[in-house]
Short mmCIF file of C-alpha atoms in Angstrom, two decimals:
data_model
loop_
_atom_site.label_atom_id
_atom_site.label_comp_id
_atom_site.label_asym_id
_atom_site.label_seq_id
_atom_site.Cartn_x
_atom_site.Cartn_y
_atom_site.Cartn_z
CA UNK A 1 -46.07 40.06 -53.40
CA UNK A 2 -45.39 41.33 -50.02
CA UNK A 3 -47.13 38.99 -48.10
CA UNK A 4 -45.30 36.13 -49.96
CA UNK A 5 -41.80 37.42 -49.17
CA UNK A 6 -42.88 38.15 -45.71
CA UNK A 7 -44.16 34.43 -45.55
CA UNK A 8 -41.03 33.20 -47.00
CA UNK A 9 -38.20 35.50 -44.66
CA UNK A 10 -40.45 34.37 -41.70
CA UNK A 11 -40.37 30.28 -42.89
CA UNK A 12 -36.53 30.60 -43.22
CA UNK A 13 -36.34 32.74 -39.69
CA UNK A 14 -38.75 29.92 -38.32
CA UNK A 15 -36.54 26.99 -40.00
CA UNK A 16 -33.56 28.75 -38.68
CA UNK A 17 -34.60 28.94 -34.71
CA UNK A 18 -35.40 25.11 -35.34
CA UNK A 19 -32.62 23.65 -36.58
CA UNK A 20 -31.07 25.84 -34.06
CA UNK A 21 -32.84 24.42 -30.91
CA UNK A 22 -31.93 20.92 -32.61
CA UNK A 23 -28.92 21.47 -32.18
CA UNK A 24 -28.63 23.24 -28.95
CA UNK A 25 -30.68 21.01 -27.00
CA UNK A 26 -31.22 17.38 -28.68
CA UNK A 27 -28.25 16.71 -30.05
CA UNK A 28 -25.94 15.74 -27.42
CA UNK A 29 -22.21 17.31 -27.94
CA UNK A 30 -19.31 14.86 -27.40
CA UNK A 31 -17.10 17.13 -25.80
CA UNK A 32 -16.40 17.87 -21.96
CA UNK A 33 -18.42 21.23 -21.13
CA UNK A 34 -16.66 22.68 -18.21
CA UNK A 35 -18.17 25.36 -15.90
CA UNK A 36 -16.40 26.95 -12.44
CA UNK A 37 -18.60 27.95 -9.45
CA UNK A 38 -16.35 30.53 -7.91
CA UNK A 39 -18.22 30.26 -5.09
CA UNK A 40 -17.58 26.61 -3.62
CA UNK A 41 -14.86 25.69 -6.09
CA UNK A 42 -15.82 22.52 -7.17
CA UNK A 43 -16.68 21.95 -11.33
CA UNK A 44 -20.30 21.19 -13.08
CA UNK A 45 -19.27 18.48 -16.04
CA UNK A 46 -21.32 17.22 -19.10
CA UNK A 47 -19.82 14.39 -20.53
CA UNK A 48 -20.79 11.82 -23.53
CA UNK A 49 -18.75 9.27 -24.01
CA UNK A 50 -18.03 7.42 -27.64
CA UNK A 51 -17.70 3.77 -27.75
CA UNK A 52 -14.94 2.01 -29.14
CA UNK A 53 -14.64 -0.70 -31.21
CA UNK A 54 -15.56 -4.02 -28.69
CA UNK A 55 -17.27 -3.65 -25.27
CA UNK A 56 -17.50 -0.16 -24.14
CA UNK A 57 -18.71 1.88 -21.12
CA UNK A 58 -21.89 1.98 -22.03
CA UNK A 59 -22.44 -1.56 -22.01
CA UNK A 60 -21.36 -2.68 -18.65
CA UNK A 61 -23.83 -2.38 -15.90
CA UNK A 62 -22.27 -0.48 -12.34
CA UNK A 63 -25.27 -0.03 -11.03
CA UNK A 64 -25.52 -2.94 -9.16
CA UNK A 65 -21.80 -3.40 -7.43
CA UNK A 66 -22.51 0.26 -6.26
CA UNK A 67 -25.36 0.05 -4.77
CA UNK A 68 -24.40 -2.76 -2.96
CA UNK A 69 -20.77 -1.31 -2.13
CA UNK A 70 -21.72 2.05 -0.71
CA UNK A 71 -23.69 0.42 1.86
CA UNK A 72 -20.71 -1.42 3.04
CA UNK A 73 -18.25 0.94 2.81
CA UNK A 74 -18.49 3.63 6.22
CA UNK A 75 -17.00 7.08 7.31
CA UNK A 76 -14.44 6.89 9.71
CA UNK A 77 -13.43 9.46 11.79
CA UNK A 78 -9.99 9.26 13.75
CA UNK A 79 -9.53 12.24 17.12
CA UNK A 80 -6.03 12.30 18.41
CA UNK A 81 -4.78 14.91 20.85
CA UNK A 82 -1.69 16.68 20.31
CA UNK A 83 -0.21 19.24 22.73
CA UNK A 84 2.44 21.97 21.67
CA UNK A 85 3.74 25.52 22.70
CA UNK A 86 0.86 28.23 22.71
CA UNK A 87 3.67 31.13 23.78
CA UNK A 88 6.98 32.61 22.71
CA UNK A 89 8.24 31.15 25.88
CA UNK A 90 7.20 27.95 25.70
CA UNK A 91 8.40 27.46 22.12
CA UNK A 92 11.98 28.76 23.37
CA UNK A 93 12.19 26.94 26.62
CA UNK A 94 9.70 23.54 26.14
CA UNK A 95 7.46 24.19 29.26
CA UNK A 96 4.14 24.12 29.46
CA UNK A 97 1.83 23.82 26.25
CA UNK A 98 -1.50 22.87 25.73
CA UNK A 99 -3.68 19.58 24.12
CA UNK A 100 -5.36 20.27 21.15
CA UNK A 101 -7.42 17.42 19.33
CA UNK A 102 -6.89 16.85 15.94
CA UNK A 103 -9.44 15.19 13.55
CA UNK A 104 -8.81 13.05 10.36
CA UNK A 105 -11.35 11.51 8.06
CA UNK A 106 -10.78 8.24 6.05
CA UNK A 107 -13.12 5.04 4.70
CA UNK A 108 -13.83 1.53 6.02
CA UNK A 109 -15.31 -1.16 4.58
CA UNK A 110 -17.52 -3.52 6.79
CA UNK A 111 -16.10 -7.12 5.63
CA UNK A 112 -18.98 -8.86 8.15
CA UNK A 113 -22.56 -8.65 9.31
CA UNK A 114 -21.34 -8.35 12.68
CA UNK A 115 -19.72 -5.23 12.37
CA UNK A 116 -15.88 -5.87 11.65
CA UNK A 117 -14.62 -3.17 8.84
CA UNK A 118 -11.49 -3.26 7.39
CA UNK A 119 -9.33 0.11 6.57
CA UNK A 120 -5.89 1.47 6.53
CA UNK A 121 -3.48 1.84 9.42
CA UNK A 122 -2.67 5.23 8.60
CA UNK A 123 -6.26 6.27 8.77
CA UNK A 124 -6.19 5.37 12.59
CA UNK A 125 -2.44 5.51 13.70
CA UNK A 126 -2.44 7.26 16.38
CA UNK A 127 -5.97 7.72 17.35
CA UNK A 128 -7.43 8.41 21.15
CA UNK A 129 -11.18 7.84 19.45
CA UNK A 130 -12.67 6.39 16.43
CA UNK A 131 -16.05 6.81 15.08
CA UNK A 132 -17.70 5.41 12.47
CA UNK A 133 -20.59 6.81 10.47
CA UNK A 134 -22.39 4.39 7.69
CA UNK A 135 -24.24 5.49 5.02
CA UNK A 136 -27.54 5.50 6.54
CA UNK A 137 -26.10 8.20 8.73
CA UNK A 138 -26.01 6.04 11.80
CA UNK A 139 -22.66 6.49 13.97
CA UNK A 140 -21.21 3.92 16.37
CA UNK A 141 -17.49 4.22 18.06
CA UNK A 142 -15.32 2.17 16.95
CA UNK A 143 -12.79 -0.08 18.65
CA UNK A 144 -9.33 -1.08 16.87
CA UNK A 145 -8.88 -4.87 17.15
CA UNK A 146 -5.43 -4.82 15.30
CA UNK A 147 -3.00 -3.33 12.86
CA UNK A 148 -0.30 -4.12 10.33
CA UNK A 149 2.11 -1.18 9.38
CA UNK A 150 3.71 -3.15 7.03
CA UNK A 151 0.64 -3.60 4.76
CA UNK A 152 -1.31 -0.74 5.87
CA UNK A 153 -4.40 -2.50 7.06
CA UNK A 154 -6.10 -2.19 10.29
CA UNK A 155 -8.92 -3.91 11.69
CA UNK A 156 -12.34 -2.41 13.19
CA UNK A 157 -14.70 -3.85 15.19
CA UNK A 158 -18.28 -1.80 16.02
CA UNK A 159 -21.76 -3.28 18.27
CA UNK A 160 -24.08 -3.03 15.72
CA UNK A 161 -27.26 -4.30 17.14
CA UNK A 162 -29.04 -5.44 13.58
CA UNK A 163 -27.03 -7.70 10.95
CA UNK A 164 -24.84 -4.64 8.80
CA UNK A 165 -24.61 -4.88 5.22
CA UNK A 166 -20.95 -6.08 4.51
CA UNK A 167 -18.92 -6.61 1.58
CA UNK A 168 -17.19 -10.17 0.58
CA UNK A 169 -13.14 -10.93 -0.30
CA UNK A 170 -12.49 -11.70 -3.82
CA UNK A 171 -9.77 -12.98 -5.21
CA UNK A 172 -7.37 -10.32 -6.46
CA UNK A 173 -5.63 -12.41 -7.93
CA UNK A 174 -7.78 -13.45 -10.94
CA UNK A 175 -8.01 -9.21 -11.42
CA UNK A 176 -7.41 -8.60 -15.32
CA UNK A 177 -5.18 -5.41 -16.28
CA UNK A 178 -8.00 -3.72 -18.34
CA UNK A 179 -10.92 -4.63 -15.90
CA UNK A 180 -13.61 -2.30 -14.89
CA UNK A 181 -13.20 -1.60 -11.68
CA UNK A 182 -15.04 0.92 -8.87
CA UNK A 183 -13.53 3.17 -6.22
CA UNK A 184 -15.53 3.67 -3.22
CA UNK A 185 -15.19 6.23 -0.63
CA UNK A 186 -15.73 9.71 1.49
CA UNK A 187 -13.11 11.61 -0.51
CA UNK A 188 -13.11 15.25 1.09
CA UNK A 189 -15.93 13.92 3.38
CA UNK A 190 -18.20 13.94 0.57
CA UNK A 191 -19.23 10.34 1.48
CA UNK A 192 -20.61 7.34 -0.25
CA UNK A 193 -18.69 8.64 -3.88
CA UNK A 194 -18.43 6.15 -6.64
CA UNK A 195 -15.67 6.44 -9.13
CA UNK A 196 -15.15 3.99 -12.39
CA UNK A 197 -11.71 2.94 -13.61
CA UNK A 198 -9.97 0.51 -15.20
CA UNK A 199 -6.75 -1.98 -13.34
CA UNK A 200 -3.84 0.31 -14.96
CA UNK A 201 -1.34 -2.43 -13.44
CA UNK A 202 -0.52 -5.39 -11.02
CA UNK A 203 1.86 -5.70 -8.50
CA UNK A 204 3.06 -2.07 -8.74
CA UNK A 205 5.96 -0.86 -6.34
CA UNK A 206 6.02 2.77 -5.02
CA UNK A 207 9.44 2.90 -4.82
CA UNK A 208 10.24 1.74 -1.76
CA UNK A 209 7.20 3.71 0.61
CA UNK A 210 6.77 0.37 1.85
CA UNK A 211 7.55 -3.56 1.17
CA UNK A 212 4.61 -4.15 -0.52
CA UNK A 213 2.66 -5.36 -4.02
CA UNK A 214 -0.50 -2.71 -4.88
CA UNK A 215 -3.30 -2.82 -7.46
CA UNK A 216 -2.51 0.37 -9.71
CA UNK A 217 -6.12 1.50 -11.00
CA UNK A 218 -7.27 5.08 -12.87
CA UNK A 219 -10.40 5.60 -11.17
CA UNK A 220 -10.46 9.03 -9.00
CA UNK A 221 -9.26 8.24 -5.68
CA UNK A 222 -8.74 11.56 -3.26
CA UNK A 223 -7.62 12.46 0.36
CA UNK A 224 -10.36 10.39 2.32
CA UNK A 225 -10.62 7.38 0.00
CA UNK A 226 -8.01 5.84 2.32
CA UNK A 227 -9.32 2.73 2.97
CA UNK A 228 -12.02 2.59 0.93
CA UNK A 229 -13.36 -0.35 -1.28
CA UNK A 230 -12.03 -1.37 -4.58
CA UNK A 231 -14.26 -3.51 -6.30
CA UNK A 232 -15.36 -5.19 -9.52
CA UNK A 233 -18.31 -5.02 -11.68
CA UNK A 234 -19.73 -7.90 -9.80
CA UNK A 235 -19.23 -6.09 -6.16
CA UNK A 236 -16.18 -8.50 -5.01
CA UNK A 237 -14.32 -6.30 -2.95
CA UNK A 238 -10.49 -6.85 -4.77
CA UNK A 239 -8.73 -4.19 -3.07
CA UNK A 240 -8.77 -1.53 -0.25
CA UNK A 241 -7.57 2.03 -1.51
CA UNK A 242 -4.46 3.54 0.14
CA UNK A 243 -2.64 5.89 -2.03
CA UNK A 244 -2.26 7.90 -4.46
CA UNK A 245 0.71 9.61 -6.88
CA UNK A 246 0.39 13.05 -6.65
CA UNK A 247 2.33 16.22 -6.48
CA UNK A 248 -0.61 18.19 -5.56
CA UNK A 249 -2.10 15.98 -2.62
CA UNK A 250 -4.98 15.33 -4.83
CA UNK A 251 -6.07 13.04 -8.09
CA UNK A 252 -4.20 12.84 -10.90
CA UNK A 253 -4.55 9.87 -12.41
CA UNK A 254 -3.28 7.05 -10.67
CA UNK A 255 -4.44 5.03 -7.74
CA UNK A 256 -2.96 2.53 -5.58
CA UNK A 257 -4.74 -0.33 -3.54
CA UNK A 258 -3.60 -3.26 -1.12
CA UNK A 259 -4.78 -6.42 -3.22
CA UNK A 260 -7.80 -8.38 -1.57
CA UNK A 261 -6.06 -11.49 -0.72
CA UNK A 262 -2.99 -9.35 1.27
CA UNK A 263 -5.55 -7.80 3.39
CA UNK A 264 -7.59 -10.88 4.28
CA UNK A 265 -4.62 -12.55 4.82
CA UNK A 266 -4.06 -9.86 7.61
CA UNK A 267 -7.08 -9.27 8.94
CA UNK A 268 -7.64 -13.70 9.65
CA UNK A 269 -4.01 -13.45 11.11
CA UNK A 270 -5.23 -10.77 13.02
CA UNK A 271 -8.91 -11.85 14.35
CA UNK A 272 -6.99 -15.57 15.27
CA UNK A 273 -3.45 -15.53 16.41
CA UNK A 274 -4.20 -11.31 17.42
CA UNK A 275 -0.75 -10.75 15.18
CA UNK A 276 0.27 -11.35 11.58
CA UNK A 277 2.06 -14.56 10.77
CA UNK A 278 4.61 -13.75 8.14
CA UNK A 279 5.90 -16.62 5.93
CA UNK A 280 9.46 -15.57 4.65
CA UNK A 281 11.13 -17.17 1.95
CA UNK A 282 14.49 -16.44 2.89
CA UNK A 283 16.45 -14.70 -0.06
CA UNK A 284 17.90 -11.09 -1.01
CA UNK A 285 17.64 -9.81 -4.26
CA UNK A 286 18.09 -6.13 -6.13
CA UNK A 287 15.83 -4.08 -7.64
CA UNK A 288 15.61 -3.19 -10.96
CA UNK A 289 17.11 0.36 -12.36
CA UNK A 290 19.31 0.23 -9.23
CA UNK A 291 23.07 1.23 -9.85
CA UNK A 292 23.93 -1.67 -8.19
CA UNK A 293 21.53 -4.12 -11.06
CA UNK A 294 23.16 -1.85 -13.95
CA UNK A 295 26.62 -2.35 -12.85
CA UNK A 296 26.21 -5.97 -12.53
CA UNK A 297 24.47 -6.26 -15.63
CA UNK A 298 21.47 -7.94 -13.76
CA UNK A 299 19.18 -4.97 -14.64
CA UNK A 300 17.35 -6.75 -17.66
CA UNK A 301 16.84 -10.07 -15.58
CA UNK A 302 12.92 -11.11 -15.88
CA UNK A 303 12.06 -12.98 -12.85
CA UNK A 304 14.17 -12.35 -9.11
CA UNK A 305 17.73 -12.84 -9.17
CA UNK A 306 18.88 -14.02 -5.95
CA UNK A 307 22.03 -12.26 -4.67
CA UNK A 308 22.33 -14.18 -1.27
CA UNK A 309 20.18 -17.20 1.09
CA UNK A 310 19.73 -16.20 4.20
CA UNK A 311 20.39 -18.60 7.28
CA UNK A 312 18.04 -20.73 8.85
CA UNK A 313 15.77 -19.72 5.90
CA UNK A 314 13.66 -22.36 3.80
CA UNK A 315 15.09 -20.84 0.89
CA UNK A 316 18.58 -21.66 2.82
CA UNK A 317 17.01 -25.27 3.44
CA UNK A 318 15.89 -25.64 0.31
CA UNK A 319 19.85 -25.32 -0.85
CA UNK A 320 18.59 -21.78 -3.39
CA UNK A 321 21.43 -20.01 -4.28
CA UNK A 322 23.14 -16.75 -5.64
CA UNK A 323 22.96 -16.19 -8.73
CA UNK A 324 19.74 -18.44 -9.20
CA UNK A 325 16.80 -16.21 -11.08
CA UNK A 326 13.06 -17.02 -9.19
CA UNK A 327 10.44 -17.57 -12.40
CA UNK A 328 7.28 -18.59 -10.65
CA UNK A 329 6.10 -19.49 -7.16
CA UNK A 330 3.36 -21.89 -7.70
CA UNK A 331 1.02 -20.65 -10.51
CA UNK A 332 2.28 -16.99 -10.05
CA UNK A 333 4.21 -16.57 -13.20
CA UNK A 334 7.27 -13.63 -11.21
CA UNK A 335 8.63 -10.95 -13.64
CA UNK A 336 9.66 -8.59 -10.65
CA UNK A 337 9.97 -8.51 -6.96
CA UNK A 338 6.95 -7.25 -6.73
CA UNK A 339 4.62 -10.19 -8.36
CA UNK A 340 7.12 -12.27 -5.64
CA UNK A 341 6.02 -10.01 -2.61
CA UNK A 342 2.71 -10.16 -3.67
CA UNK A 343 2.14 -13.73 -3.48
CA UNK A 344 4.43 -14.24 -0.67
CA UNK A 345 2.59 -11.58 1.88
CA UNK A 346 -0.72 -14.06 1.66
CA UNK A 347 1.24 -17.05 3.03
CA UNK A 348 2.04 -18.05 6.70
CA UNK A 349 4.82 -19.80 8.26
CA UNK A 350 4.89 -23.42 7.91
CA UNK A 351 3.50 -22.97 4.21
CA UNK A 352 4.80 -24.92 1.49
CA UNK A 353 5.33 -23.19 -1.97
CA UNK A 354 6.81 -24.87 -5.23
CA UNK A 355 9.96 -22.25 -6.37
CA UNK A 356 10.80 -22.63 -9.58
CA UNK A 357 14.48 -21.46 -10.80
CA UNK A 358 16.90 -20.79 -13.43
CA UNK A 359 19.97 -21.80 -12.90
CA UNK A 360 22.63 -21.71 -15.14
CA UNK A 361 19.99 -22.05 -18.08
CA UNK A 362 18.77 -25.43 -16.04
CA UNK A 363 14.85 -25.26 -14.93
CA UNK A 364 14.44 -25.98 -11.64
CA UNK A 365 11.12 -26.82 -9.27
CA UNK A 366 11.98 -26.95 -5.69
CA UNK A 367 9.44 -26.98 -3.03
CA UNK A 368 10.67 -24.76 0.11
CA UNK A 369 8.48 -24.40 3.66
CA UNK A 370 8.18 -21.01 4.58
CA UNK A 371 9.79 -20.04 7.93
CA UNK A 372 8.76 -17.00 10.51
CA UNK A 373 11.21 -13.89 10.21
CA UNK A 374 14.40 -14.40 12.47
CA UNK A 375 15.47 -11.22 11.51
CA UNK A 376 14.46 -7.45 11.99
CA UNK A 377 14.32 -4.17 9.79
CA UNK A 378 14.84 -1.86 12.43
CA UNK A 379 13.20 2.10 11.93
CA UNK A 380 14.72 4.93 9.81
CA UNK A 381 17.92 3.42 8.56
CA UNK A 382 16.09 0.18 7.30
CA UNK A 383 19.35 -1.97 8.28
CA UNK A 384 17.95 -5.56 8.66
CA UNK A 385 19.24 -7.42 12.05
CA UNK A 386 19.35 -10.55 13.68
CA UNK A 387 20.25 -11.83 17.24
CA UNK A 388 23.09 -13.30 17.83
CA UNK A 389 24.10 -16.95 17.50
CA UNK A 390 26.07 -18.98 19.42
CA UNK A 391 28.74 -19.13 16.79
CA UNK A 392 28.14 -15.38 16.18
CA UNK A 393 29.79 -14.54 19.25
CA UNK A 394 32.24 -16.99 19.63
CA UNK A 395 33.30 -15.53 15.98
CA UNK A 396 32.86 -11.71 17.01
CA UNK A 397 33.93 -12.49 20.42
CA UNK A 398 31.18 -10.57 22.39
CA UNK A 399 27.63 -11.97 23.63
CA UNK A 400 25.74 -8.63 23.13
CA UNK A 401 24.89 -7.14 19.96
CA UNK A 402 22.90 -7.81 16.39
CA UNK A 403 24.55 -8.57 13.19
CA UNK A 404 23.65 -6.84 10.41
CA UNK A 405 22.32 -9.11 7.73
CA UNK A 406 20.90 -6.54 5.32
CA UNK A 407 21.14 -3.26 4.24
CA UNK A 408 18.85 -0.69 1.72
CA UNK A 409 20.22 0.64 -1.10
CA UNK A 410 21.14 3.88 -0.10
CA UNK A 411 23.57 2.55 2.33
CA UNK A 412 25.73 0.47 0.20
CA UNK A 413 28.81 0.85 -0.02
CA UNK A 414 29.65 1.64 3.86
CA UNK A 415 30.47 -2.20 4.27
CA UNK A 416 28.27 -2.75 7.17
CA UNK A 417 26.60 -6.32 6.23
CA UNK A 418 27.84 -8.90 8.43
CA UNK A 419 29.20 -6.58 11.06
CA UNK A 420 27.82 -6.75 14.89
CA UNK A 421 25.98 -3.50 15.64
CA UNK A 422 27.25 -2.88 19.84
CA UNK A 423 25.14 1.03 20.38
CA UNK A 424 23.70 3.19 18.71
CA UNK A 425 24.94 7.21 19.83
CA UNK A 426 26.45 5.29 22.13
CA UNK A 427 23.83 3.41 23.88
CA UNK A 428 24.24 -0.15 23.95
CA UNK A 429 22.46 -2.45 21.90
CA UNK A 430 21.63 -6.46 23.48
CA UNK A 431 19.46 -8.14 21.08
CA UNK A 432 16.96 -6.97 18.05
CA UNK A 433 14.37 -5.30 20.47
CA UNK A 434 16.55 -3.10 21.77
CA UNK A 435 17.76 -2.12 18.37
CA UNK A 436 14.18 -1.60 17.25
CA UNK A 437 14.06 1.20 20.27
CA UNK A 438 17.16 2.84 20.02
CA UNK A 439 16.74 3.25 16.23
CA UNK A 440 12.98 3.99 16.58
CA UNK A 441 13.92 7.39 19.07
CA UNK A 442 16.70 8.71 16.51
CA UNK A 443 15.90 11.70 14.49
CA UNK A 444 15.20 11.90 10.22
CA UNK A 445 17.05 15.35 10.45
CA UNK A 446 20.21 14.58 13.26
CA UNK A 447 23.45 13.18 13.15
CA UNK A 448 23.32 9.51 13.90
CA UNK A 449 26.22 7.55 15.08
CA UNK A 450 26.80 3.60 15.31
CA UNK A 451 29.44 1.37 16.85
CA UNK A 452 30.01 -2.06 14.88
CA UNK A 453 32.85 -4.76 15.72
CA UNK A 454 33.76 -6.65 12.66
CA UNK A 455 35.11 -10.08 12.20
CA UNK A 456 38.76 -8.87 13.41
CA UNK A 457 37.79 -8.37 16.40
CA UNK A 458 38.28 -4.30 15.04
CA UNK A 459 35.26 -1.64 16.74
CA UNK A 460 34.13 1.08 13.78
CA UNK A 461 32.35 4.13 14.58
CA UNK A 462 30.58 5.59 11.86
CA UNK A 463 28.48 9.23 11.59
CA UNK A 464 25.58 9.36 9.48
CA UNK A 465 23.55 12.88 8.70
#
């Protein structure tokens, strides 16, 4: 009887440590097991995912687009020198001080077998050397061919002596909000890093941080990404990665990247007439959730309402008018300024667009030829200038000077559209480059002071902090 119960407490212990392992070790958990090295501070995950209903994760293949894509995507590194007090004394009187070189880190992508690579400005602005590593660990130095502030791309060029593995354009524009997409990069110099998301969002504003239409994505993208590839499943590149939202500095949850067709746009402009051509349409508008939209009781407008032409404009040419609300620019269906800015940054002067309009409940299709910028958003402030014409001074009554033809948001209600701008803390302004200088030496911190005459013949003086 003994050895019985013994043989049956010893089949249930048995039974037990099986079912056990079971479940420790074959059947896989479908939750997130989390586990901190406190020695390097970075996290070991496990991870299952469930599929949903339809196509899910597990069923589309990344393999491929990322093994081609980290191959063409490179490490750049950008060395500028900076020199500042190394003494009391120096700090208090501003003699002396020494150079010290400063490094930053950021991604390329190589966008030809020749060696050009593609990347953000702000990953090279300012750089005395730039070297670029690819993921075969060979480096080169790298020389910068040309830059666009405006859309935060630069150009590289490196002498590669065999043909480089190099990603091609695709068209952004046929990117689907939902799409898989990858992030590649060197974030925290951790290079060649893949990252999966989906396209969150399409023509996304950040609120001003620059003129400009991004590709909003949730795939990881951290300090060092900059520049980086975004592509889809089939290895197009559709976007270079530039920012991110963040109160941290690091990921948390939403990406930003120039659209594909913006950046080739700059980077042909840039490799053929060694600037960027910019095609403007010619129109000011408002924002959305401004006080200005609510107050006018334009805030709930889908498409662009137009709130002035500008001169000389092809929007002023092609008789558009205030009050008219922009619906679509050629097949680009416009909810926002955005989706307009978008479309607009990829065309040149001399293009022809078809605009098509509401106005006054009428539908409207009216092609307009895109002209080059007469005017100029000069540093800080953001006031938007333009020379003088010849009527402008007989008007104003003086030859030197810009008139101000625009002005941001925050510095409404000063009335200082359509005034001439003479100096600025009391230096004298003569045309639109000199206004670009004076404003581009002021301080973000200091008391700023301009002189304006307006159409009186009546000089203002106004202090701004």
């Amino acid at each position: 009887m003994k050895k019985i119960t013994t043989l049956l407490l010893v089949s249930i212990f048995g039974g037990a440590i099986t079912l056990g392992s079971y479940k420790l070790f074959l059947e896989k958990p479908n939750y997130a097991v989390v586990t901190e090295n406190a020695d390097h501070g970075f996290f070991n995950t496990s991870y299952t995912p469930t599929s949903a209903k339809g196509a899910g994760i597990n069923e589309v293949d990344f393999t491929i687009a990322a093994q081609n894509t980290v191959n063409s995507v490179v490490h750049v590194k950008n060395v500028t020198v900076s020199s500042g007090p190394t003494t009391i004394m120096e700090f208090l009187y501003g003699s002396g001080g020494s150079q010290r070189p400063q490094v930053g880190t950021g991604s390329g992508v190589i966008i030809s077998p020749d060696g050009y690579i593609v990347t953000n400005n702000h990953v090279i602005a300012n750089a005395t050397q730039l070297q670029v590593t690819l993921n075969n660990n060979k480096t080169y130095t790298a020389e910068l061919v040309g830059t666009d502030p405006n859309s935060d791309i630069a150009l590289l060029k490196i002498d590669a002596k065999d043909k480089l593995p190099y990603l091609a354009f695709g068209d952004s524009d046929n990117a689907k909000i939902g799409e898989w997409v990858l992030a590649v990069g060197n974030p925290f110099n951790l290079t060649s890093t893949v990252t999966a998301g989906i396209v969150s969002a399409k023509a996304r504003d950040l609120g001003g941080m620059t003129n400009q239409s991004f590709i909003q994505t949730d795939a990881a993208v951290n300090p060092g990404n900059s520049g980086g590839a975004l592509v889809n499943t089939n290895g197009d590149l559709i976007g270079i990665n530039t920012a991110i939202t963040s109160q941290t500095g690091s990921y948390v949850g939403y990406s930003f990247a120039v659209p594909s067709n913006i950046a080739k746009k700059v980077v042909e402009d840039i490799m053929e007439y060694g600037n960027v051509q910019k095609g403007i349409l010619g129109i000011n508008t408002v924002r959305s959730s401004t006080p200005y939209a609510i107050e006018n009781g334009i805030n709930e407008v889908d498409g662009v309402y137009i709130t002035s032409v500008e001169e000389d404009s092809g929007a002023y040419d092609a008789k558009l008018q205030e009050g008219d609300v922009l619906k679509k620019v050629d097949d680009i269906v416009v909810h926002k300024f955005p989706d307009l800015v978008g479309y607009i940054s990829t065309k040149r002067p001399g293009d022809e667009i078809k605009v098509t309009i509401d106005r006054e409940g009428e539908t409207l299709v009216v092609p307009v030829v895109l002209k080059e910028r007469q005017t100029l958003v000069v540093p800080v402030m953001g006031l938007e200038v333009k020379n003088l014409n010849p009527e402008d001074q007989k008007k104003f009554k003086t030859k030197k000077g810009v008139k101000i033809v625009g002005v941001p948001e925050s510095f409404r209600g000063y009335g200082l559209e359509g005034k001439v701008l003479l100096a600025v803390d009391n230096k004298e302004i003569g045309n639109i480059t000199d206004a670009k200088n004076l404003f581009g030496g002021i301080s973000k911190y200091g008391k700023t002071s301009i002189t304006m005459i307006n159409e009186k013949g009546e000089r203002e003086r106004l202090i701004f902090q």
